[in-house]
C-alpha cells in the first residue's frame, strides 16, 4: 500500500497529464461520431453570447451582399407567384403548396460559420425557445446548409454540409436515382454524392437536389451541379463531385425547416424494429 | 506577485477571445489559421507548480475547443506541450534553465526561436492528427501543421517583440 501511494506521489505530474489527455481524447472521439458530441459545443450561453455580440458588429459589413441575396430571392418568389396566376396547375405549385402544409419554415441568422476544419459547424440564433429541435434541416435561399444537432435555450448548432459526419439523401434532378451526400474534407466548394447506381445517366452539369427520402429535408431543395464523376472501387456505384450552389464561406441568413410529420413518420419506421 | 497573477489571467482570457473572434476566421489560402493562444503556454513562467500549469493549459485548450466546436483536440495538444515543456526548455536554453532564471524577454533570439518552433510544431501535429483523425490523410495533416505552424511562429515572435518591455 505504502509503495502504491509512493508511486502515485512520485508520478503525479505524469498521471495528471495522462488523465487530462484521455479526457480530451474522449471529447475528440465523441466529436467524430455523429449525434454524440454533446459536451463541448458552442451552442451554450457563454460562447453563444460572445458570438451574438460579435455578430451585432459584424452584420453591418455584409449588409450590401445580404440585400442583394434577398432581392434575388424576392424576384425568384415573385416569378413563381406571377407564373402561378398564368398556368394554375404547373408542377412547381403543387410542390410549393405541399411544402407549405407539411413543413414550417423559421428564419434565423448565422452567428458563427466555419469551413476550414474537417468537421464544420454553424451557430444560429434560434433555439429551444423558438421550438427548434434536433434533426431540423437548415437551408439558405440558394440550397442546403446543414442539419441541427444540438440546441440550447437561445442558440442551435448546425452540422454544416462541410462536415465529414454528415449524410443527406440527395438525387439527380432529371431522374430519381439517389445517393448519399457526404464531404471528403478537401474543398469547401465541392461535396461528394456517393452510392449512386451506375445505371444512372450522369453527365457533367447535371443538377442535384435533395431526395425527400429522409424526414429532414423536403424534396427538390437545390444542392449543386455535377462537376466530375467516377466509378468507385466496386464498379457498381458512381461517386459524384458536386459544386454547391451555396457559397458556404459566406452565409448570413438561413431558414430552419421543421417537418410537422416527423414524429408520425419516425414512429411508423421504428414500429417494426 | 499579485500583479503577475492578474497579468496571466488577463492574458489567458484575451488570448482565447482573440483566437475565437479573429484568428479562427483568417483562413489564409482556405485553411491556414494561426493558433496564437499557445503563447500563454510558451510564456508561462519557467519556475512554476507543474501540476497547476498542466491543468491551466488543459483549461486553455478546452476554452478554445468550446469556441471552435472541435471536441477536445486543442485541449489534448495543449496538455501535451505543457507536459513536455521542461524538456524543451532545457534543450533550447541549456544550463540557464537549471537555475530557473529565464526571463523570456532577455533571452537570445536564436534560443527563443528553437524553443518556440519545437513546441509549436508538436502542438500543431497533435492538433491536426486528432482533428482529421484519418491515417490515410497524413499528407494533409503534415501540410496543415507545417503551414499553420510557420504562421503561428511568425505571429508569436512578432507579438513577443512588440509587447516586450525594455529593461534598460
Short mmCIF file of C-alpha atoms in Angstrom, two decimals:
data_model
loop_
_atom_site.label_atom_id
_atom_site.label_comp_id
_atom_site.label_asym_id
_atom_site.label_seq_id
_atom_site.Cartn_x
_atom_site.Cartn_y
_atom_site.Cartn_z
CA UNK A 1 0.00 0.00 0.00
CA UNK A 2 2.79 2.33 1.02
CA UNK A 3 4.53 1.61 -2.26
CA UNK A 4 1.43 2.32 -4.32
CA UNK A 5 0.97 5.69 -2.62
CA UNK A 6 4.64 6.47 -3.11
CA UNK A 7 4.34 5.57 -6.74
CA UNK A 8 1.32 7.84 -7.14
CA UNK A 9 3.10 10.75 -5.45
CA UNK A 10 6.26 10.29 -7.47
CA UNK A 11 4.46 10.21 -10.78
CA UNK A 12 1.66 12.64 -10.00
CA UNK A 13 2.53 15.00 -12.85
CA UNK A 14 2.63 12.23 -15.38
CA UNK A 15 -0.63 10.77 -14.09
CA UNK A 16 -2.33 14.16 -14.26
CA UNK A 17 -1.08 14.52 -17.82
CA UNK A 18 -2.42 11.09 -18.77
CA UNK A 19 -5.75 11.82 -17.12
CA UNK A 20 -6.25 15.17 -18.82
CA UNK A 21 -5.03 13.83 -22.14
CA UNK A 22 -7.50 10.97 -22.04
CA UNK A 23 -10.32 13.32 -21.13
CA UNK A 24 -9.58 15.43 -24.19
CA UNK A 25 -9.20 12.32 -26.31
CA UNK A 26 -12.62 11.20 -25.11
CA UNK A 27 -14.13 14.54 -26.17
CA UNK A 28 -12.35 14.28 -29.52
CA UNK A 29 -13.65 10.81 -30.27
CA UNK A 30 -17.13 11.90 -29.30
CA UNK A 31 -16.92 14.82 -31.69
CA UNK A 32 -16.05 12.44 -34.50
CA UNK A 33 -19.22 10.46 -34.17
CA UNK A 34 -22.48 11.87 -35.39
CA UNK A 35 -25.03 12.89 -32.77
CA UNK A 36 -22.85 12.21 -29.79
CA UNK A 37 -20.84 15.40 -29.43
CA UNK A 38 -22.89 16.75 -26.58
CA UNK A 39 -20.40 18.02 -24.04
CA UNK A 40 -18.17 20.52 -25.75
CA UNK A 41 -20.12 22.62 -28.19
CA UNK A 42 -20.51 26.30 -28.77
CA UNK A 43 -24.31 26.39 -28.59
CA UNK A 44 -24.28 27.46 -24.96
CA UNK A 45 -24.91 30.61 -23.03
CA UNK A 46 -21.30 31.76 -22.80
CA UNK A 47 -19.93 31.21 -26.29
CA UNK A 48 -23.29 31.88 -27.94
CA UNK A 49 -23.41 35.23 -26.16
CA UNK A 50 -19.92 36.16 -27.34
CA UNK A 51 -20.77 35.25 -30.91
CA UNK A 52 -24.06 37.16 -30.67
CA UNK A 53 -22.39 40.43 -29.67
CA UNK A 54 -19.74 39.88 -32.32
CA UNK A 55 -22.42 39.35 -34.96
CA UNK A 56 -24.05 42.65 -33.96
CA UNK A 57 -20.97 44.46 -35.20
CA UNK A 58 -20.06 42.10 -37.99
CA UNK A 59 -23.53 42.21 -39.53
CA UNK A 60 -23.09 45.77 -40.77
CA UNK A 61 -20.24 44.83 -43.03
CA UNK A 62 -22.30 42.40 -45.08
CA UNK A 63 -25.48 44.45 -45.43
CA UNK A 64 -24.98 45.08 -49.12
CA UNK A 65 -24.44 41.45 -50.15
CA UNK A 66 -27.24 40.31 -47.83
CA UNK A 67 -29.59 42.78 -49.52
CA UNK A 68 -28.60 41.51 -52.92
CA UNK A 69 -29.27 37.91 -51.89
CA UNK A 70 -32.68 38.88 -50.51
CA UNK A 71 -33.54 40.80 -53.70
CA UNK A 72 -32.54 37.80 -55.78
CA UNK A 73 -34.75 35.53 -53.70
CA UNK A 74 -37.64 38.03 -53.85
CA UNK A 75 -37.51 38.17 -57.62
CA UNK A 76 -37.46 34.38 -57.76
CA UNK A 77 -40.50 34.12 -55.48
CA UNK A 78 -42.32 36.81 -57.45
CA UNK A 79 -41.62 34.94 -60.66
CA UNK A 80 -43.19 31.82 -59.13
CA UNK A 81 -46.17 33.85 -57.91
CA UNK A 82 -46.88 35.58 -61.24
CA UNK A 83 -46.40 32.40 -63.21
CA UNK A 84 -48.83 30.60 -60.93
CA UNK A 85 -51.60 33.01 -61.96
CA UNK A 86 -50.96 32.23 -65.62
CA UNK A 87 -50.87 28.44 -65.54
CA UNK A 88 -52.62 27.41 -62.39
CA UNK A 89 -51.69 23.72 -62.19
CA UNK A 90 -47.98 23.61 -63.02
CA UNK A 91 -45.73 21.21 -61.20
CA UNK A 92 -43.98 23.83 -59.07
CA UNK A 93 -47.18 24.99 -57.47
CA UNK A 94 -48.21 21.56 -56.39
CA UNK A 95 -44.80 21.27 -54.79
CA UNK A 96 -44.89 24.62 -53.06
CA UNK A 97 -48.35 24.08 -51.55
CA UNK A 98 -47.15 20.70 -50.44
CA UNK A 99 -44.20 22.34 -48.70
CA UNK A 100 -46.45 24.91 -47.05
CA UNK A 101 -48.75 22.38 -45.43
CA UNK A 102 -46.21 19.91 -44.05
CA UNK A 103 -43.17 21.99 -43.37
CA UNK A 104 -42.75 25.02 -41.16
CA UNK A 105 -40.00 27.49 -42.02
CA UNK A 106 -38.31 29.71 -39.43
CA UNK A 107 -35.82 32.37 -40.47
CA UNK A 108 -32.58 32.56 -38.48
CA UNK A 109 -29.32 34.43 -38.51
CA UNK A 110 -25.90 32.75 -38.63
CA UNK A 111 -23.70 33.78 -35.72
CA UNK A 112 -20.70 31.63 -36.46
CA UNK A 113 -19.65 29.72 -39.53
CA UNK A 114 -16.52 27.69 -40.14
CA UNK A 115 -15.36 25.93 -43.27
CA UNK A 116 -11.65 25.25 -42.92
CA UNK A 117 -11.75 22.31 -40.47
CA UNK A 118 -12.80 18.77 -41.37
CA UNK A 119 -15.86 18.91 -39.12
CA UNK A 120 -17.52 22.26 -39.50
CA UNK A 121 -20.44 23.65 -37.55
CA UNK A 122 -22.58 26.77 -37.66
CA UNK A 123 -24.22 28.55 -34.74
CA UNK A 124 -27.60 30.16 -35.40
CA UNK A 125 -29.68 32.42 -33.21
CA UNK A 126 -32.78 30.26 -32.77
CA UNK A 127 -33.09 27.61 -30.07
CA UNK A 128 -35.50 25.74 -27.86
CA UNK A 129 -37.48 28.87 -27.00
CA UNK A 130 -38.36 29.19 -30.70
CA UNK A 131 -39.38 25.50 -30.64
CA UNK A 132 -36.36 24.41 -32.65
CA UNK A 133 -35.21 20.85 -32.04
CA UNK A 134 -32.65 18.35 -33.18
CA UNK A 135 -32.75 16.97 -36.72
CA UNK A 136 -34.36 20.02 -38.26
CA UNK A 137 -32.99 20.88 -41.68
CA UNK A 138 -31.33 24.20 -42.41
CA UNK A 139 -31.34 25.77 -45.89
CA UNK A 140 -30.44 29.15 -47.36
CA UNK A 141 -32.16 30.76 -50.31
CA UNK A 142 -29.74 29.02 -52.66
CA UNK A 143 -29.59 25.49 -51.26
CA UNK A 144 -28.99 23.25 -48.30
CA UNK A 145 -26.75 24.28 -45.41
CA UNK A 146 -26.93 21.50 -42.82
CA UNK A 147 -28.81 19.75 -40.04
CA UNK A 148 -29.33 20.92 -36.46
CA UNK A 149 -27.63 18.58 -33.98
CA UNK A 150 -27.72 20.45 -30.71
CA UNK A 151 -29.89 23.16 -29.22
CA UNK A 152 -29.66 25.36 -26.16
CA UNK A 153 -32.23 27.87 -24.98
CA UNK A 154 -31.44 30.60 -27.47
CA UNK A 155 -28.98 29.03 -29.91
CA UNK A 156 -28.58 25.92 -32.02
CA UNK A 157 -25.61 24.21 -33.54
CA UNK A 158 -25.88 23.12 -37.16
CA UNK A 159 -23.76 20.37 -38.71
CA UNK A 160 -22.66 22.01 -41.91
CA UNK A 161 -22.69 20.05 -45.19
CA UNK A 162 -18.94 20.62 -44.92
CA UNK A 163 -18.67 18.02 -42.16
CA UNK A 164 -17.27 14.54 -42.70
CA UNK A 165 -20.02 13.11 -40.47
CA UNK A 166 -22.97 14.42 -42.42
CA UNK A 167 -25.16 12.12 -44.53
CA UNK A 168 -28.01 13.61 -46.56
CA UNK A 169 -30.21 11.84 -49.05
CA UNK A 170 -29.96 13.51 -52.48
CA UNK A 171 -30.85 12.61 -56.04
CA UNK A 172 -30.39 13.59 -59.66
CA UNK A 173 -32.94 16.20 -60.63
CA UNK A 174 -33.80 14.67 -64.03
CA UNK A 175 -34.24 11.09 -62.82
CA UNK A 176 -34.90 9.59 -59.44
CA UNK A 177 -31.54 7.90 -58.92
CA UNK A 178 -30.47 8.81 -55.44
CA UNK A 179 -27.30 8.66 -53.37
CA UNK A 180 -25.83 9.90 -50.11
CA UNK A 181 -24.32 13.34 -49.80
CA UNK A 182 -21.04 13.43 -47.84
CA UNK A 183 -17.91 15.54 -47.72
CA UNK A 184 -14.30 14.36 -48.02
CA UNK A 185 -12.86 17.38 -46.22
CA UNK A 186 -10.89 18.87 -49.10
CA UNK A 187 -12.55 21.86 -50.73
CA UNK A 188 -15.34 23.97 -49.21
CA UNK A 189 -16.92 24.33 -52.66
CA UNK A 190 -17.15 20.63 -53.56
CA UNK A 191 -19.12 17.90 -51.80
CA UNK A 192 -19.50 14.25 -52.78
CA UNK A 193 -22.55 12.20 -53.68
CA UNK A 194 -21.74 8.53 -53.15
CA UNK A 195 -23.57 5.28 -53.85
CA UNK A 196 -25.35 6.43 -57.00
CA UNK A 197 -26.16 3.29 -59.03
CA UNK A 198 -24.14 3.02 -62.24
CA UNK A 199 -27.29 2.78 -64.35
CA UNK A 200 -27.94 6.43 -63.62
CA UNK A 201 -27.42 8.66 -66.70
CA UNK A 202 -24.98 11.07 -65.03
CA UNK A 203 -23.48 13.92 -67.03
CA UNK A 204 -21.31 16.85 -66.02
CA UNK A 205 -23.52 19.85 -65.32
CA UNK A 206 -26.50 17.86 -64.03
CA UNK A 207 -28.40 19.36 -61.12
CA UNK A 208 -28.56 17.58 -57.78
CA UNK A 209 -31.48 18.12 -55.40
CA UNK A 210 -32.47 16.62 -52.04
CA UNK A 211 -34.24 13.32 -52.37
CA UNK A 212 -37.07 13.55 -49.89
CA UNK A 213 -36.44 10.01 -48.63
CA UNK A 214 -35.35 11.32 -45.24
CA UNK A 215 -37.73 13.12 -42.97
CA UNK A 216 -35.40 16.08 -42.53
CA UNK A 217 -35.45 17.84 -45.90
CA UNK A 218 -38.39 18.15 -48.26
CA UNK A 219 -37.96 17.04 -51.85
CA UNK A 220 -36.28 19.16 -54.53
CA UNK A 221 -34.23 21.57 -52.47
CA UNK A 222 -31.28 22.52 -54.70
CA UNK A 223 -27.85 21.20 -53.72
CA UNK A 224 -25.45 21.79 -56.61
CA UNK A 225 -24.24 20.71 -60.04
CA UNK A 226 -22.08 17.73 -61.01
CA UNK A 227 -18.52 18.75 -61.91
CA UNK A 228 -16.90 15.32 -62.03
CA UNK A 229 -17.88 11.67 -61.62
CA UNK A 230 -16.19 8.29 -61.50
CA UNK A 231 -16.99 4.69 -60.59
CA UNK A 232 -15.97 3.61 -57.08
CA UNK A 233 -13.84 0.52 -56.28
CA UNK A 234 -16.71 -1.93 -56.62
CA UNK A 235 -17.56 -0.52 -60.09
CA UNK A 236 -21.24 -0.66 -59.21
CA UNK A 237 -21.71 2.84 -57.94
CA UNK A 238 -20.78 6.33 -59.04
CA UNK A 239 -19.04 8.83 -56.80
CA UNK A 240 -20.00 12.32 -57.93
CA UNK A 241 -18.21 15.58 -57.18
CA UNK A 242 -20.79 18.28 -56.72
CA UNK A 243 -20.22 22.01 -56.74
CA UNK A 244 -22.56 23.60 -54.21
CA UNK A 245 -24.92 26.39 -55.27
CA UNK A 246 -24.40 27.84 -51.82
CA UNK A 247 -21.21 29.71 -51.09
CA UNK A 248 -20.59 28.04 -47.72
CA UNK A 249 -17.93 30.61 -46.87
CA UNK A 250 -20.50 33.41 -46.92
CA UNK A 251 -23.79 32.59 -45.22
CA UNK A 252 -25.79 35.27 -43.44
CA UNK A 253 -29.45 34.29 -43.21
CA UNK A 254 -30.88 30.78 -43.24
CA UNK A 255 -34.24 29.06 -42.89
CA UNK A 256 -34.91 26.23 -40.49
CA UNK A 257 -37.27 23.56 -41.83
CA UNK A 258 -39.44 21.70 -39.40
CA UNK A 259 -41.19 18.63 -40.73
CA UNK A 260 -44.53 18.54 -38.93
CA UNK A 261 -44.97 14.86 -39.75
CA UNK A 262 -41.59 13.95 -38.34
CA UNK A 263 -42.82 12.14 -35.22
CA UNK A 264 -45.55 10.36 -37.14
CA UNK A 265 -43.12 9.05 -39.75
CA UNK A 266 -40.49 8.07 -37.22
CA UNK A 267 -43.00 6.07 -35.12
CA UNK A 268 -44.00 4.27 -38.30
CA UNK A 269 -40.47 3.43 -39.24
CA UNK A 270 -39.44 2.30 -35.76
CA UNK A 271 -42.66 0.30 -35.29
CA UNK A 272 -41.26 -2.96 -36.59
CA UNK A 273 -37.81 -2.73 -35.05
CA UNK B 1 3.27 38.87 -7.08
CA UNK B 2 -0.42 39.73 -7.45
CA UNK B 3 0.46 41.81 -10.42
CA UNK B 4 1.98 38.78 -12.15
CA UNK B 5 -1.06 36.59 -11.46
CA UNK B 6 -3.52 39.16 -12.79
CA UNK B 7 -1.32 39.62 -15.88
CA UNK B 8 -1.61 35.91 -16.59
CA UNK B 9 -5.36 35.84 -16.01
CA UNK B 10 -5.85 38.74 -18.42
CA UNK B 11 -3.54 37.11 -20.95
CA UNK B 12 -5.47 33.83 -20.66
CA UNK B 13 -8.84 35.45 -21.38
CA UNK B 14 -7.59 37.84 -24.07
CA UNK B 15 -5.78 35.08 -25.96
CA UNK B 16 -8.85 32.80 -26.01
CA UNK B 17 -11.08 35.63 -27.20
CA UNK B 18 -8.62 36.81 -29.85
CA UNK B 19 -8.28 33.23 -31.07
CA UNK B 20 -12.04 32.67 -31.25
CA UNK B 21 -13.08 36.00 -32.70
CA UNK B 22 -10.24 36.99 -35.01
CA UNK B 23 -7.73 34.25 -35.72
CA UNK B 24 -10.15 31.36 -36.34
CA UNK B 25 -11.62 33.37 -39.20
CA UNK B 26 -8.45 34.17 -41.08
CA UNK B 27 -8.46 31.04 -43.29
CA UNK B 28 -5.50 32.22 -45.33
CA UNK B 29 -5.44 30.28 -48.64
CA UNK B 30 -8.52 28.42 -47.46
CA UNK B 31 -7.14 26.51 -44.48
CA UNK B 32 -4.20 28.26 -42.80
CA UNK B 33 -5.03 29.64 -39.38
CA UNK B 34 -2.55 30.75 -36.74
CA UNK B 35 -3.04 29.36 -33.24
CA UNK B 36 -1.65 32.23 -31.25
CA UNK B 37 -3.27 31.22 -27.95
CA UNK B 38 -0.44 28.77 -27.16
CA UNK B 39 1.67 31.86 -26.49
CA UNK B 40 0.19 31.59 -22.99
CA UNK B 41 1.89 28.23 -22.52
CA UNK B 42 5.11 29.39 -24.17
CA UNK B 43 5.45 32.45 -21.95
CA UNK B 44 4.27 30.92 -18.68
CA UNK B 45 6.99 31.41 -16.05
CA UNK B 46 9.58 28.65 -16.09
CA UNK B 47 9.52 28.41 -12.33
CA UNK B 48 6.09 27.04 -11.61
CA UNK B 49 3.90 24.47 -9.98
CA UNK B 50 3.91 21.87 -12.73
CA UNK B 51 0.56 20.26 -11.93
CA UNK B 52 -1.21 23.61 -11.84
CA UNK B 53 0.45 24.58 -15.10
CA UNK B 54 -0.73 21.42 -16.87
CA UNK B 55 -4.22 21.91 -15.55
CA UNK B 56 -4.36 25.55 -16.67
CA UNK B 57 -3.15 24.52 -20.12
CA UNK B 58 -5.96 21.98 -20.26
CA UNK B 59 -8.48 24.70 -19.43
CA UNK B 60 -6.94 26.96 -22.08
CA UNK B 61 -7.30 24.29 -24.74
CA UNK B 62 -10.81 23.43 -23.63
CA UNK B 63 -11.76 27.11 -23.84
CA UNK B 64 -10.62 27.30 -27.45
CA UNK B 65 -12.38 23.98 -28.16
CA UNK B 66 -15.64 25.39 -26.83
CA UNK B 67 -15.49 28.24 -29.29
CA UNK B 68 -14.42 26.25 -32.31
CA UNK B 69 -16.59 23.11 -31.84
CA UNK B 70 -13.64 20.77 -32.19
CA UNK B 71 -14.26 18.26 -29.40
CA UNK B 72 -11.08 18.11 -27.33
CA UNK B 73 -8.30 18.47 -29.87
CA UNK B 74 -6.92 21.77 -28.61
CA UNK B 75 -7.04 20.54 -25.02
CA UNK B 76 -5.09 17.39 -25.91
CA UNK B 77 -2.43 19.32 -27.82
CA UNK B 78 -2.07 21.92 -25.04
CA UNK B 79 -1.74 19.33 -22.28
CA UNK B 80 0.98 17.55 -24.23
CA UNK B 81 3.13 20.61 -24.84
CA UNK B 82 2.62 21.76 -21.27
CA UNK B 83 3.87 18.38 -20.07
CA UNK B 84 6.91 18.28 -22.32
CA UNK B 85 7.84 21.94 -21.89
CA UNK B 86 10.61 21.43 -19.26
CA UNK B 87 12.49 19.09 -21.61
CA UNK B 88 12.29 21.58 -24.46
CA UNK B 89 13.31 24.41 -22.14
CA UNK B 90 16.41 22.51 -21.12
CA UNK B 91 17.20 21.68 -24.72
CA UNK B 92 16.76 25.22 -26.01
CA UNK B 93 18.23 27.30 -23.20
CA UNK B 94 20.80 24.87 -21.88
CA UNK B 95 22.27 25.50 -18.46
CA UNK B 96 20.49 28.72 -17.66
CA UNK B 97 17.28 26.75 -17.31
CA UNK B 98 18.73 24.73 -14.43
CA UNK B 99 18.98 27.83 -12.31
CA UNK B 100 15.40 28.74 -13.13
CA UNK B 101 16.36 32.26 -14.08
CA UNK B 102 14.87 32.55 -17.51
CA UNK B 103 13.24 35.83 -18.45
CA UNK B 104 11.87 35.30 -21.93
CA UNK B 105 12.31 38.90 -22.91
CA UNK B 106 16.03 38.70 -22.11
CA UNK B 107 16.88 35.51 -23.96
CA UNK B 108 18.74 35.34 -27.23
CA UNK B 109 16.67 35.37 -30.38
CA UNK B 110 18.06 32.07 -31.69
CA UNK B 111 17.32 30.19 -28.49
CA UNK B 112 13.84 31.60 -28.36
CA UNK B 113 13.28 30.57 -31.98
CA UNK B 114 14.22 26.92 -31.30
CA UNK B 115 12.09 26.81 -28.16
CA UNK B 116 9.03 28.29 -29.91
CA UNK B 117 9.30 26.23 -33.07
CA UNK B 118 9.67 22.84 -31.32
CA UNK B 119 6.62 23.38 -29.12
CA UNK B 120 4.56 24.89 -31.94
CA UNK B 121 5.24 22.06 -34.37
CA UNK B 122 4.45 19.39 -31.74
CA UNK B 123 1.26 21.20 -30.83
CA UNK B 124 0.16 21.51 -34.45
CA UNK B 125 0.90 17.91 -35.38
CA UNK B 126 -1.14 16.60 -32.44
CA UNK B 127 -3.87 19.12 -33.14
CA UNK B 128 -4.32 18.25 -36.79
CA UNK B 129 -3.86 14.48 -36.41
CA UNK B 130 -6.66 14.44 -33.84
CA UNK B 131 -8.82 16.82 -35.82
CA UNK B 132 -8.57 14.95 -39.10
CA UNK B 133 -8.31 11.55 -37.36
CA UNK B 134 -7.62 9.61 -40.52
CA UNK B 135 -4.28 7.96 -41.23
CA UNK B 136 -4.85 7.98 -44.99
CA UNK B 137 -4.75 11.76 -44.94
CA UNK B 138 -1.31 12.00 -43.38
CA UNK B 139 -0.10 14.36 -46.12
CA UNK B 140 -2.92 16.76 -45.41
CA UNK B 141 -2.04 16.62 -41.70
CA UNK B 142 1.61 17.40 -42.34
CA UNK B 143 0.80 20.14 -44.83
CA UNK B 144 -1.63 21.82 -42.45
CA UNK B 145 0.76 21.53 -39.47
CA UNK B 146 3.68 22.96 -41.42
CA UNK B 147 1.94 25.96 -42.96
CA UNK B 148 -0.14 26.84 -39.91
CA UNK B 149 2.95 26.28 -37.75
CA UNK B 150 5.01 28.79 -39.73
CA UNK B 151 2.17 31.29 -39.49
CA UNK B 152 1.83 30.76 -35.72
CA UNK B 153 5.59 31.03 -35.22
CA UNK B 154 5.81 34.33 -37.11
CA UNK B 155 2.89 35.75 -35.17
CA UNK B 156 4.28 34.58 -31.80
CA UNK B 157 7.68 36.14 -32.49
CA UNK B 158 6.08 39.38 -33.65
CA UNK B 159 3.86 39.59 -30.58
CA UNK B 160 6.71 38.87 -28.16
CA UNK B 161 8.89 41.52 -29.81
CA UNK B 162 6.08 44.06 -29.86
CA UNK B 163 4.97 43.56 -26.28
CA UNK B 164 8.32 43.02 -24.62
CA UNK B 165 9.22 45.62 -22.04
CA UNK B 166 12.67 47.04 -22.44
CA UNK B 167 14.63 46.58 -19.23
CA UNK B 168 17.43 49.05 -19.58
#
